[in-house]
């Protein structure tokens, strides 16, 4: 395998695609369907070109190049991290055996399912974000949105390559389906809940890239451990691109909080609603929403699916090789969140002990939650440094859940179980209400002039690839 992408081919790749004519032809016949999907479901704002990075190499240094690109001509390609010839399975019942270059028959269905679910999220997010260009707060932000979009498109290519190369006719059919399901569609929605929600404004976009893309980071991290080596290598490279998406979310929220603090101080008021900034309670509500729907993406607290994936070697844990245990977990236990029932049949929020294997979704969710705390800490530092006494916080795990142990109950952000009626009455205090959404949307006026920025967000500290903030990141059509 070469590490450098071959850009002379119709589909840039570092997997020697030209050596497998059948596969090459199959992917080349999927390519126009992808372009058709991009044209109809991708970004709606017409542009001439965008300052984008394109992957050219999977090595450590200089893996990408930057330049102005007409978006439909972006070179979406197939890149796998370099193969480690001595790699062995790191966990489960095959631990220590050589990793697999092909799909073992007995795990075909499970692997295909994992790859389809992963693949389904990528185009979904592009669909969710398709109208955001029209209201971008600056050309810098517009460029970042499009960078995220083209890379999610490339991540779809990554999964489609695996489906075509390793899963035969069924894989090719699934690859078609990935373009037919659509975010929010009533007839054929995307598979996971959060990917059917709207991303109608930039506060939602930054919260999405902070919280939901971060689920992507953690899920890709577990698939990178997979014994199915092509999946592992694909995910390893995807994680490289994912880092930029995290940065967009983290600094996007930073900059909104920063601007809110400035306006609060300037006018000596907490109520910045009429002053063109986003009030902290509204930021908190958006945070509550995006965090809770992202917690759902980890599946149930207990899951036999995940136990089977782990035992089979298909999906590992976050940083598997740093865990100090036998990497089989057959006799280990874990405490997971659960509802407990008292003698009168009253349900309460508690915990229960289960086998470590069936609790693996919980294990991953906990890693994710700890990481999410990092963002809240940094946003609170901005508040503190600005002399503002309010703080943001992550709501309780039982809050607003649709999947898992707490799907059956309602709870406050502090984790107090409440009756459904009270939830209905008070949900607008905790989740974005129509009035909040309308206000946020009213701020979303496009700023498409070079070097200018909307009043509800602070400019970034740094530009992209060493360029200044006022660089001509995007040429509109
Ligand atoms: N919505 O056994 P359980 C990303 C289903 S994001 C709807 O607990 P399991 C990205 C579940 O499928 C990362 N349905 O689930 C981010 C199962 O159905 P079946 C995406 C749900 O299998 C931003 C049933 O409920 N990648 O990359 O242990 C931008 C029982 O559930 C949901 C992956 O997720 C839900 N939220 O775990 C762009 C990795 N949750 O089998 C990209 C691949 C569960 O009974 N997927 N269900 O019909 C997986 O590893 C696992 O399938 C899940 C769920 C973690 C999703």
Short mmCIF file of C-alpha atoms and ligand atoms in Angstrom, two decimals:
data_model
loop_
_atom_site.label_atom_id
_atom_site.label_comp_id
_atom_site.label_asym_id
_atom_site.label_seq_id
_atom_site.Cartn_x
_atom_site.Cartn_y
_atom_site.Cartn_z
CA UNK A 1 0.00 0.00 0.00
CA UNK A 2 1.14 3.51 -0.78
CA UNK A 3 0.65 6.27 1.78
CA UNK A 4 0.38 9.06 -0.78
CA UNK A 5 -2.93 9.51 -2.52
CA UNK A 6 -3.03 8.85 -6.24
CA UNK A 7 -4.71 11.96 -7.64
CA UNK A 8 -4.41 10.88 -11.27
CA UNK A 9 -7.32 8.51 -10.73
CA UNK A 10 -10.99 9.36 -10.93
CA UNK A 11 -11.34 8.40 -7.27
CA UNK A 12 -8.20 9.51 -5.39
CA UNK A 13 -7.08 6.68 -3.13
CA UNK A 14 -4.19 5.03 -1.37
CA UNK A 15 -5.66 1.52 -1.56
CA UNK A 16 -4.36 0.66 -5.06
CA UNK A 17 -7.86 0.78 -6.43
CA UNK A 18 -6.59 0.36 -10.02
CA UNK A 19 -5.51 -3.20 -9.16
CA UNK A 20 -9.12 -4.27 -8.60
CA UNK A 21 -11.02 -3.27 -11.72
CA UNK A 22 -14.36 -4.65 -10.52
CA UNK A 23 -14.26 -2.70 -7.31
CA UNK A 24 -13.03 0.38 -9.14
CA UNK A 25 -15.92 0.15 -11.61
CA UNK A 26 -18.45 -0.38 -8.82
CA UNK A 27 -17.21 2.67 -6.93
CA UNK A 28 -17.03 4.71 -10.12
CA UNK A 29 -20.66 3.92 -10.76
CA UNK A 30 -21.57 5.00 -7.19
CA UNK A 31 -19.63 8.26 -7.66
CA UNK A 32 -22.21 10.09 -9.88
CA UNK A 33 -24.95 9.12 -7.41
CA UNK A 34 -22.90 10.67 -4.63
CA UNK A 35 -22.41 13.87 -6.67
CA UNK A 36 -26.12 13.93 -7.43
CA UNK A 37 -26.83 13.58 -3.69
CA UNK A 38 -24.33 16.39 -2.91
CA UNK A 39 -26.00 18.66 -5.48
CA UNK A 40 -29.50 18.02 -4.18
CA UNK A 41 -28.95 17.49 -0.43
CA UNK A 42 -25.62 19.26 0.21
CA UNK A 43 -24.86 22.96 0.85
CA UNK A 44 -27.40 25.27 -0.75
CA UNK A 45 -25.39 28.52 -0.81
CA UNK A 46 -23.91 28.99 -4.29
CA UNK A 47 -20.14 29.47 -4.21
CA UNK A 48 -17.37 29.76 -6.78
CA UNK A 49 -14.73 28.25 -4.56
CA UNK A 50 -13.78 27.67 -0.93
CA UNK A 51 -10.39 27.54 0.82
CA UNK A 52 -10.42 23.86 1.75
CA UNK A 53 -7.96 21.29 2.91
CA UNK A 54 -7.79 18.08 0.93
CA UNK A 55 -6.15 14.94 2.26
CA UNK A 56 -3.10 13.96 0.20
CA UNK A 57 -1.18 11.65 2.47
CA UNK A 58 -1.87 9.57 5.56
CA UNK A 59 1.55 10.07 7.14
CA UNK A 60 2.20 12.14 10.23
CA UNK A 61 3.39 15.31 8.52
CA UNK A 62 1.76 17.35 5.83
CA UNK A 63 -1.17 15.02 5.31
CA UNK A 64 -3.34 17.70 3.76
CA UNK A 65 -2.99 20.57 1.33
CA UNK A 66 -4.97 23.83 1.33
CA UNK A 67 -6.30 25.72 -1.65
CA UNK A 68 -9.38 27.29 -3.19
CA UNK A 69 -11.58 24.53 -4.59
CA UNK A 70 -14.95 24.57 -6.35
CA UNK A 71 -16.90 22.37 -3.94
CA UNK A 72 -18.52 19.88 -6.34
CA UNK A 73 -14.97 19.30 -7.66
CA UNK A 74 -13.58 18.48 -4.22
CA UNK A 75 -11.51 15.30 -4.59
CA UNK A 76 -13.39 12.97 -2.25
CA UNK A 77 -11.13 9.98 -1.91
CA UNK A 78 -10.39 6.78 -0.05
CA UNK A 79 -7.59 6.87 2.50
CA UNK A 80 -6.65 4.23 5.00
CA UNK A 81 -3.95 4.74 7.63
CA UNK A 82 -0.83 2.69 7.00
CA UNK A 83 -1.02 -1.02 7.71
CA UNK A 84 0.83 -2.32 10.73
CA UNK A 85 1.88 -5.80 9.53
CA UNK A 86 2.35 -7.15 13.07
CA UNK A 87 -0.97 -5.90 14.46
CA UNK A 88 -2.91 -8.39 16.58
CA UNK A 89 -6.44 -8.35 17.98
CA UNK A 90 -6.39 -6.31 21.20
CA UNK A 91 -9.47 -7.63 23.02
CA UNK A 92 -12.24 -10.22 23.15
CA UNK A 93 -12.06 -13.92 22.49
CA UNK A 94 -9.61 -13.52 19.57
CA UNK A 95 -7.17 -11.43 21.59
CA UNK A 96 -3.59 -11.98 20.43
CA UNK A 97 -4.54 -13.48 17.04
CA UNK A 98 -3.49 -11.66 13.86
CA UNK A 99 -6.03 -9.02 12.78
CA UNK A 100 -8.31 -9.79 9.82
CA UNK A 101 -7.72 -8.47 6.31
CA UNK A 102 -11.13 -9.81 5.26
CA UNK A 103 -14.52 -10.14 6.95
CA UNK A 104 -14.97 -13.48 8.76
CA UNK A 105 -18.26 -15.08 7.62
CA UNK A 106 -19.60 -15.43 11.16
CA UNK A 107 -19.30 -11.68 11.85
CA UNK A 108 -20.43 -10.39 8.50
CA UNK A 109 -23.88 -9.21 9.55
CA UNK A 110 -22.67 -7.41 12.69
CA UNK A 111 -19.78 -5.68 10.94
CA UNK A 112 -22.00 -4.59 8.10
CA UNK A 113 -24.49 -3.15 10.58
CA UNK A 114 -21.82 -1.15 12.42
CA UNK A 115 -20.42 0.22 9.17
CA UNK A 116 -23.88 1.13 7.85
CA UNK A 117 -24.77 2.96 11.09
CA UNK A 118 -21.47 4.84 11.02
CA UNK A 119 -21.89 5.63 7.31
CA UNK A 120 -25.46 6.82 7.77
CA UNK A 121 -24.47 9.60 10.17
CA UNK A 122 -22.02 11.24 7.75
CA UNK A 123 -24.36 12.36 4.94
CA UNK A 124 -27.04 12.99 7.58
CA UNK A 125 -24.99 15.76 9.15
CA UNK A 126 -24.40 17.39 5.75
CA UNK A 127 -28.16 17.34 5.17
CA UNK A 128 -28.81 18.85 8.59
CA UNK A 129 -26.39 21.69 7.88
CA UNK A 130 -27.31 22.37 4.27
CA UNK A 131 -28.96 25.76 4.76
CA UNK A 132 -26.48 27.23 7.24
CA UNK A 133 -24.31 28.88 4.58
CA UNK A 134 -27.03 31.46 3.97
CA UNK A 135 -26.65 32.81 7.52
CA UNK A 136 -22.91 32.41 8.19
CA UNK A 137 -21.54 34.97 10.66
CA UNK A 138 -18.29 35.39 8.67
CA UNK A 139 -16.40 33.97 5.69
CA UNK A 140 -14.11 32.20 8.16
CA UNK A 141 -17.09 30.38 9.69
CA UNK A 142 -18.56 29.69 6.26
CA UNK A 143 -15.32 28.07 5.19
CA UNK A 144 -15.27 25.92 8.34
CA UNK A 145 -18.83 24.79 7.73
CA UNK A 146 -17.94 23.70 4.21
CA UNK A 147 -14.76 21.99 5.41
CA UNK A 148 -16.81 19.97 7.87
CA UNK A 149 -19.34 19.19 5.11
CA UNK A 150 -16.82 17.95 2.53
CA UNK A 151 -15.06 15.84 5.14
CA UNK A 152 -18.31 14.27 6.29
CA UNK A 153 -18.79 13.50 2.60
CA UNK A 154 -15.37 11.86 2.56
CA UNK A 155 -16.27 9.86 5.67
CA UNK A 156 -19.25 8.55 3.77
CA UNK A 157 -16.82 7.50 1.01
CA UNK A 158 -14.73 5.75 3.67
CA UNK A 159 -17.68 3.58 4.75
CA UNK A 160 -18.90 3.04 1.19
CA UNK A 161 -15.47 1.79 0.22
CA UNK A 162 -15.65 -0.85 2.98
CA UNK A 163 -19.18 -1.86 1.96
CA UNK A 164 -18.19 -2.22 -1.71
CA UNK A 165 -14.84 -3.87 -1.11
CA UNK A 166 -15.83 -6.40 1.57
CA UNK A 167 -19.58 -6.96 1.62
CA UNK A 168 -20.49 -7.94 -1.96
CA UNK A 169 -23.90 -7.22 -3.40
CA UNK A 170 -25.48 -6.50 -0.03
CA UNK A 171 -22.76 -3.97 0.67
CA UNK A 172 -23.42 -2.24 -2.67
CA UNK A 173 -27.13 -2.12 -1.89
CA UNK A 174 -26.45 -0.61 1.52
CA UNK A 175 -24.19 1.99 -0.14
CA UNK A 176 -27.14 3.03 -2.33
CA UNK A 177 -29.42 3.21 0.70
CA UNK A 178 -27.00 5.60 2.41
CA UNK A 179 -27.89 8.13 -0.30
CA UNK A 180 -31.62 7.42 -0.18
CA UNK A 181 -32.32 7.84 3.52
CA UNK A 182 -32.52 11.52 4.45
CA UNK A 183 -32.28 13.43 7.69
CA UNK A 184 -35.75 14.18 9.05
CA UNK A 185 -37.53 12.29 6.25
CA UNK A 186 -40.82 10.75 7.38
CA UNK A 187 -40.56 7.83 4.91
CA UNK A 188 -36.88 6.97 5.23
CA UNK A 189 -35.21 8.82 8.09
CA UNK A 190 -31.58 8.49 9.11
CA UNK A 191 -30.95 5.60 11.51
CA UNK A 192 -29.98 7.37 14.75
CA UNK A 193 -32.20 9.90 16.50
CA UNK A 194 -29.88 12.92 16.73
CA UNK A 195 -29.34 12.84 12.97
CA UNK A 196 -32.99 13.55 12.27
CA UNK A 197 -33.00 16.72 14.36
CA UNK A 198 -32.70 20.11 12.68
CA UNK A 199 -29.55 22.24 12.71
CA UNK A 200 -31.32 25.48 11.80
CA UNK A 201 -28.92 28.07 13.25
CA UNK A 202 -25.25 28.52 14.09
CA UNK A 203 -25.64 28.09 17.83
CA UNK A 204 -27.09 24.66 17.03
CA UNK A 205 -24.25 24.02 14.57
CA UNK A 206 -21.54 24.75 17.14
CA UNK A 207 -23.34 22.70 19.80
CA UNK A 208 -23.74 19.88 17.26
CA UNK A 209 -20.06 19.95 16.31
CA UNK A 210 -19.12 20.06 19.99
CA UNK A 211 -21.45 17.35 21.32
CA UNK A 212 -22.57 15.20 18.40
CA UNK A 213 -19.32 15.16 16.44
CA UNK A 214 -17.72 14.20 19.73
CA UNK A 215 -19.86 11.06 19.79
CA UNK A 216 -18.31 10.45 16.36
CA UNK A 217 -14.86 10.80 17.88
CA UNK A 218 -15.64 8.20 20.56
CA UNK A 219 -17.42 5.73 18.26
CA UNK A 220 -14.62 5.98 15.69
CA UNK A 221 -12.15 5.47 18.54
CA UNK A 222 -13.80 2.15 19.42
CA UNK A 223 -14.00 1.05 15.77
CA UNK A 224 -10.32 1.93 15.35
CA UNK A 225 -9.67 -0.92 17.80
CA UNK A 226 -11.51 -3.37 15.53
CA UNK A 227 -9.96 -6.69 14.55
CA UNK A 228 -11.25 -6.03 11.02
CA UNK A 229 -8.12 -4.18 9.96
CA UNK A 230 -9.51 -2.13 7.02
CA UNK A 231 -12.17 -0.69 9.36
CA UNK A 232 -9.56 0.09 11.98
CA UNK A 233 -7.29 1.85 9.49
CA UNK A 234 -10.16 3.82 7.96
CA UNK A 235 -11.28 5.07 11.36
CA UNK A 236 -7.75 5.98 12.36
CA UNK A 237 -7.52 8.35 9.43
CA UNK A 238 -11.04 9.72 9.91
CA UNK A 239 -10.13 10.70 13.47
CA UNK A 240 -7.44 12.95 12.07
CA UNK A 241 -10.02 14.94 10.11
CA UNK A 242 -12.46 14.83 13.02
CA UNK A 243 -10.11 16.93 15.17
CA UNK A 244 -10.93 20.00 13.08
CA UNK A 245 -14.67 19.43 13.57
CA UNK A 246 -14.13 19.35 17.34
CA UNK A 247 -12.17 22.60 17.10
CA UNK A 248 -14.99 24.28 15.18
CA UNK A 249 -17.51 23.34 17.89
CA UNK A 250 -15.33 24.15 20.88
CA UNK A 251 -14.14 27.53 19.66
CA UNK A 252 -17.53 28.37 18.16
CA UNK A 253 -19.18 28.12 21.58
CA UNK A 254 -16.15 29.90 23.14
CA UNK A 255 -16.69 32.83 20.81
CA UNK A 256 -20.44 33.03 21.44
CA UNK A 257 -19.91 32.98 25.22
CA UNK A 258 -17.14 35.55 24.85
CA UNK A 259 -19.40 37.91 22.92
CA UNK A 260 -22.27 37.46 25.39
CA UNK A 261 -19.93 38.34 28.27
CA UNK A 262 -18.74 41.46 26.42
CA UNK A 263 -22.29 42.67 25.83
CA UNK A 264 -23.32 41.86 29.43
CA UNK A 265 -20.45 43.98 30.70
CA UNK A 266 -20.89 46.75 28.20
CA UNK A 267 -24.54 47.21 29.19
CA UNK A 268 -24.18 46.04 32.77
CA UNK A 269 -27.06 43.60 32.39
CA UNK A 270 -27.72 39.85 32.31
CA UNK A 271 -30.48 40.36 29.83
CA UNK A 272 -28.69 40.66 26.51
CA UNK A 273 -31.73 39.41 24.59
CA UNK A 274 -32.57 42.69 22.88
CA UNK A 275 -28.92 43.66 22.52
CA UNK A 276 -27.90 41.37 19.71
CA UNK A 277 -26.10 38.75 21.82
CA UNK A 278 -27.31 35.32 22.94
CA UNK A 279 -28.35 35.23 26.63
CA UNK A 280 -26.59 32.66 28.80
CA UNK A 281 -29.85 30.85 29.71
CA UNK A 282 -30.49 30.32 25.98
CA UNK A 283 -26.97 28.95 25.48
CA UNK A 284 -27.63 26.62 28.43
CA UNK A 285 -30.86 25.36 26.85
CA UNK A 286 -29.15 24.60 23.54
CA UNK A 287 -26.38 22.85 25.45
CA UNK A 288 -28.99 20.79 27.36
CA UNK A 289 -30.62 19.73 24.11
CA UNK A 290 -27.52 18.78 22.14
CA UNK A 291 -25.86 17.02 25.04
CA UNK A 292 -28.91 14.92 25.91
CA UNK A 293 -29.65 13.83 22.33
CA UNK A 294 -25.97 12.99 21.93
CA UNK A 295 -26.04 10.81 25.08
CA UNK A 296 -28.76 8.80 23.33
CA UNK A 297 -26.33 8.00 20.51
CA UNK A 298 -24.44 5.61 22.79
CA UNK A 299 -27.39 3.18 22.93
CA UNK A 300 -28.77 1.55 26.06
CA UNK A 301 -26.84 1.42 29.37
CA UNK A 302 -26.87 -2.32 28.94
CA UNK A 303 -26.72 -3.94 25.54
CA UNK A 304 -26.13 -7.49 24.43
CA UNK A 305 -25.24 -6.09 21.00
CA UNK A 306 -22.23 -4.29 22.40
CA UNK A 307 -21.20 -7.30 24.51
CA UNK A 308 -21.22 -9.44 21.36
CA UNK A 309 -19.29 -6.82 19.37
CA UNK A 310 -16.60 -6.71 22.02
CA UNK A 311 -16.28 -10.46 22.51
CA UNK A 312 -16.06 -10.96 18.75
CA UNK A 313 -13.36 -8.28 18.43
CA UNK A 314 -15.46 -5.96 16.24
CA UNK A 315 -15.69 -2.90 18.49
CA UNK A 316 -13.33 -2.19 21.38
CA UNK A 317 -13.19 0.37 24.15
CA UNK A 318 -11.89 3.91 24.03
CA UNK A 319 -8.07 3.64 24.29
CA UNK A 320 -8.31 -0.13 24.68
CA UNK A 321 -4.56 -0.65 25.01
CA UNK A 322 -4.34 1.71 27.99
CA UNK A 323 -6.86 -0.31 30.03
CA UNK A 324 -5.30 -2.31 32.83
CA UNK A 325 -7.36 -5.50 32.71
CA UNK A 326 -7.48 -8.75 30.75
CA UNK A 327 -9.22 -7.13 27.71
CA UNK A 328 -11.77 -9.95 27.79
CA UNK A 329 -13.94 -8.78 30.68
CA UNK A 330 -15.71 -12.13 31.04
CA UNK A 331 -15.68 -11.99 34.83
CA UNK A 332 -15.77 -8.22 35.41
CA UNK A 333 -18.68 -6.04 36.54
CA UNK A 334 -19.66 -2.38 36.14
CA UNK A 335 -22.20 -0.09 37.79
CA UNK A 336 -24.59 1.42 35.26
CA UNK A 337 -27.34 4.01 35.53
CA UNK A 338 -30.72 2.40 36.01
CA UNK A 339 -34.23 2.91 37.30
CA UNK A 340 -34.88 1.14 40.56
CA UNK A 341 -38.32 0.22 41.81
CA UNK A 342 -39.31 0.34 45.48
CA UNK A 343 -41.86 -1.88 47.25
CA UNK A 344 -44.70 0.42 46.14
CA UNK A 345 -43.66 0.21 42.51
CA UNK A 346 -42.23 3.79 42.57
CA UNK A 347 -39.38 4.25 40.12
CA UNK A 348 -36.29 6.22 41.07
CA UNK A 349 -33.01 7.15 39.40
CA UNK A 350 -30.21 4.93 40.63
CA UNK A 351 -27.55 2.46 39.58
CA UNK A 352 -27.26 -1.27 39.24
CA UNK A 353 -24.38 -3.70 38.78
CA UNK A 354 -24.16 -5.61 35.50
CA UNK A 355 -21.50 -7.64 33.72
CA UNK A 356 -18.82 -5.38 32.27
CA UNK A 357 -19.49 -6.69 28.78
CA UNK A 358 -23.14 -5.68 28.60
CA UNK A 359 -22.25 -2.36 30.24
CA UNK A 360 -19.82 -1.26 27.52
CA UNK A 361 -22.11 1.45 26.12
CA UNK A 362 -22.04 2.96 29.60
CA UNK A 363 -18.25 2.71 29.72
CA UNK A 364 -17.97 4.65 26.45
CA UNK A 365 -20.63 7.18 27.43
CA UNK A 366 -18.69 7.91 30.63
CA UNK A 367 -15.49 8.59 28.69
CA UNK A 368 -17.51 10.90 26.48
CA UNK A 369 -19.12 12.72 29.42
CA UNK A 370 -15.72 13.35 31.01
CA UNK A 371 -14.53 14.84 27.72
CA UNK A 372 -17.66 17.02 27.43
CA UNK A 373 -16.90 18.47 30.87
CA UNK A 374 -13.74 19.91 29.32
CA UNK A 375 -15.73 22.25 27.09
CA UNK A 376 -17.97 23.39 29.92
CA UNK A 377 -14.89 24.11 32.00
CA UNK A 378 -13.38 26.28 29.29
CA UNK A 379 -16.62 28.18 28.66
CA UNK A 380 -16.92 28.80 32.40
CA UNK A 381 -13.37 30.12 32.44
CA UNK A 382 -14.43 32.69 29.85
CA UNK A 383 -17.35 33.66 32.12
CA UNK A 384 -15.09 33.85 35.14
CA UNK A 385 -12.45 35.93 33.39
CA UNK A 386 -15.21 38.23 32.16
CA UNK A 387 -16.34 38.77 35.74
CA UNK A 388 -19.70 37.08 35.18
CA UNK A 389 -21.04 34.97 38.05
CA UNK A 390 -23.32 32.58 36.08
CA UNK A 391 -21.95 29.21 34.99
CA UNK A 392 -22.89 26.67 32.33
CA UNK A 393 -23.23 23.00 33.22
CA UNK A 394 -23.99 19.60 31.75
CA UNK A 395 -27.47 18.38 32.68
CA UNK A 396 -27.98 15.08 34.52
CA UNK A 397 -27.79 11.88 32.40
CA UNK A 398 -31.48 11.22 33.03
CA UNK A 399 -32.53 14.54 31.51
CA UNK A 400 -34.44 14.44 28.18
CA UNK A 401 -33.45 10.90 27.27
CA UNK A 402 -35.21 8.90 24.54
CA UNK A 403 -32.93 5.86 24.56
CA UNK A 404 -31.91 3.63 27.48
CA UNK A 405 -32.90 3.32 31.12
CA UNK A 406 -34.27 6.85 31.47
CA UNK A 407 -36.34 6.90 28.29
CA UNK A 408 -39.36 5.90 30.35
CA UNK A 409 -39.22 8.81 32.82
CA UNK A 410 -38.87 12.58 32.88
CA UNK A 411 -36.20 14.31 34.93
CA UNK A 412 -35.00 17.86 35.58
CA UNK A 413 -31.48 18.96 34.55
CA UNK A 414 -30.52 18.34 38.20
CA UNK A 415 -31.64 14.73 37.99
CA UNK A 416 -34.87 14.94 39.93
CA UNK A 417 -37.53 12.59 38.58
CA UNK A 418 -40.73 14.49 37.81
CA UNK A 419 -44.22 13.58 36.56
CA UNK A 420 -44.90 13.89 32.83
CA UNK A 421 -47.29 16.80 33.38
CA UNK A 422 -44.68 18.82 35.21
CA UNK A 423 -42.21 18.04 32.43
CA UNK A 424 -44.62 19.37 29.85
CA UNK A 425 -45.14 22.50 31.89
CA UNK A 426 -41.47 23.20 32.52
CA UNK A 427 -39.61 21.80 29.50
CA UNK A 428 -39.46 25.28 27.97
CA UNK A 429 -37.33 26.35 30.96
CA UNK A 430 -34.74 23.74 30.08
CA UNK A 431 -34.88 23.12 26.34
CA UNK A 432 -34.99 25.75 23.57
CA UNK A 433 -38.57 27.04 23.41
CA UNK A 434 -40.07 28.61 20.28
CA UNK A 435 -39.33 32.08 21.61
CA UNK A 436 -35.63 31.17 22.10
CA UNK A 437 -35.36 29.62 18.66
CA UNK A 438 -37.07 32.60 17.07
CA UNK A 439 -34.70 34.99 18.81
CA UNK A 440 -31.59 33.01 17.84
CA UNK A 441 -32.82 32.78 14.27
CA UNK A 442 -33.46 36.53 14.19
CA UNK A 443 -29.74 37.05 14.84
CA UNK A 444 -28.75 34.82 11.94
CA UNK A 445 -28.18 37.50 9.34
CA UNK A 446 -25.42 36.59 6.92
CA UNK A 447 -22.11 38.42 7.08
CA UNK A 448 -20.42 37.49 3.84
CA UNK A 449 -18.01 40.44 3.58
CA UNK A 450 -14.33 39.75 3.97
CA UNK A 451 -12.98 40.53 7.46
CA UNK A 452 -16.43 41.29 8.93
CA UNK A 453 -18.30 39.35 11.62
CA UNK A 454 -21.82 39.19 13.07
CA UNK A 455 -22.46 40.96 16.38
CA UNK A 456 -23.51 37.82 18.33
CA UNK A 457 -20.12 36.09 18.10
CA UNK A 458 -16.52 37.16 18.76
CA UNK A 459 -13.92 36.74 15.99
CA UNK A 460 -11.61 33.70 16.22
CA UNK A 461 -8.15 34.03 17.73
CA UNK A 462 -6.54 32.40 14.69
CA UNK A 463 -7.41 31.96 11.05
CA UNK A 464 -7.06 28.73 9.08
CA UNK A 465 -3.66 27.36 8.01
CA UNK A 466 -1.85 30.49 9.18
CA UNK A 467 -4.11 32.80 7.17
CA UNK A 468 -5.56 35.89 8.87
CA UNK A 469 -9.22 36.22 9.84
CA UNK A 470 -9.83 38.62 6.96
CA UNK A 471 -8.52 36.21 4.32
CA UNK A 472 -10.82 35.56 1.33
CA UNK A 473 -11.81 32.11 2.53
CA UNK A 474 -14.85 31.86 0.28
CA UNK A 475 -15.73 33.36 -3.11
CA UNK A 476 -19.49 33.45 -3.42
CA UNK A 477 -21.06 32.80 -6.79
N1 LIG B 1 -31.43 6.15 17.78
O1 LIG B 1 -28.52 -2.50 22.02
P1 LIG B 1 -28.68 -1.03 21.96
C1 LIG B 1 -20.64 10.31 13.97
C2 LIG B 1 -31.12 1.03 18.47
S1 LIG B 1 -21.61 9.78 15.29
C3 LIG B 1 -32.15 5.17 17.21
O2 LIG B 1 -28.54 -0.25 23.19
P2 LIG B 1 -26.27 -0.83 20.53
C4 LIG B 1 -20.88 11.67 13.44
C5 LIG B 1 -30.03 0.04 18.21
O3 LIG B 1 -29.55 0.16 16.87
C6 LIG B 1 -21.12 8.10 15.56
N2 LIG B 1 -31.96 3.85 17.48
O4 LIG B 1 -27.74 -0.44 20.83
C7 LIG B 1 -21.18 12.72 14.28
C8 LIG B 1 -30.70 -1.26 18.48
O5 LIG B 1 -31.48 -1.64 17.37
P3 LIG B 1 -31.70 -3.20 16.98
C9 LIG B 1 -21.91 7.09 14.75
C10 LIG B 1 -31.01 3.51 18.38
O6 LIG B 1 -26.29 -1.58 19.26
C11 LIG B 1 -21.45 13.97 13.76
C12 LIG B 1 -31.66 -0.94 19.60
O7 LIG B 1 -31.86 0.46 19.54
N3 LIG B 1 -21.33 5.77 14.85
O8 LIG B 1 -19.81 9.61 13.51
O9 LIG B 1 -25.54 -1.38 21.68
C13 LIG B 1 -21.36 14.19 12.40
C14 LIG B 1 -31.12 -1.41 20.93
O10 LIG B 1 -30.05 -0.59 21.31
C15 LIG B 1 -30.23 4.48 19.01
C16 LIG B 1 -21.80 4.78 15.61
O11 LIG B 1 -22.79 4.90 16.28
C17 LIG B 1 -30.47 5.85 18.70
N4 LIG B 1 -29.76 6.83 19.26
O12 LIG B 1 -25.58 0.60 20.39
C18 LIG B 1 -21.05 13.15 11.55
C19 LIG B 1 -21.01 3.51 15.61
N5 LIG B 1 -29.38 3.84 19.84
O13 LIG B 1 -30.35 -3.80 16.78
C20 LIG B 1 -20.79 11.89 12.07
C21 LIG B 1 -21.77 2.33 15.16
C22 LIG B 1 -29.61 2.54 19.74
O14 LIG B 1 -32.45 -3.78 18.13
N6 LIG B 1 -22.92 1.99 15.99
N7 LIG B 1 -30.59 2.32 18.85
O15 LIG B 1 -32.49 -3.08 15.69
C23 LIG B 1 -22.88 1.36 17.18
O16 LIG B 1 -21.83 1.09 17.67
C24 LIG B 1 -24.16 0.98 17.89
O17 LIG B 1 -25.07 0.50 16.99
C25 LIG B 1 -24.81 2.13 18.71
C26 LIG B 1 -26.00 1.56 19.55
C27 LIG B 1 -23.78 2.79 19.60
C28 LIG B 1 -25.44 3.17 17.82
#
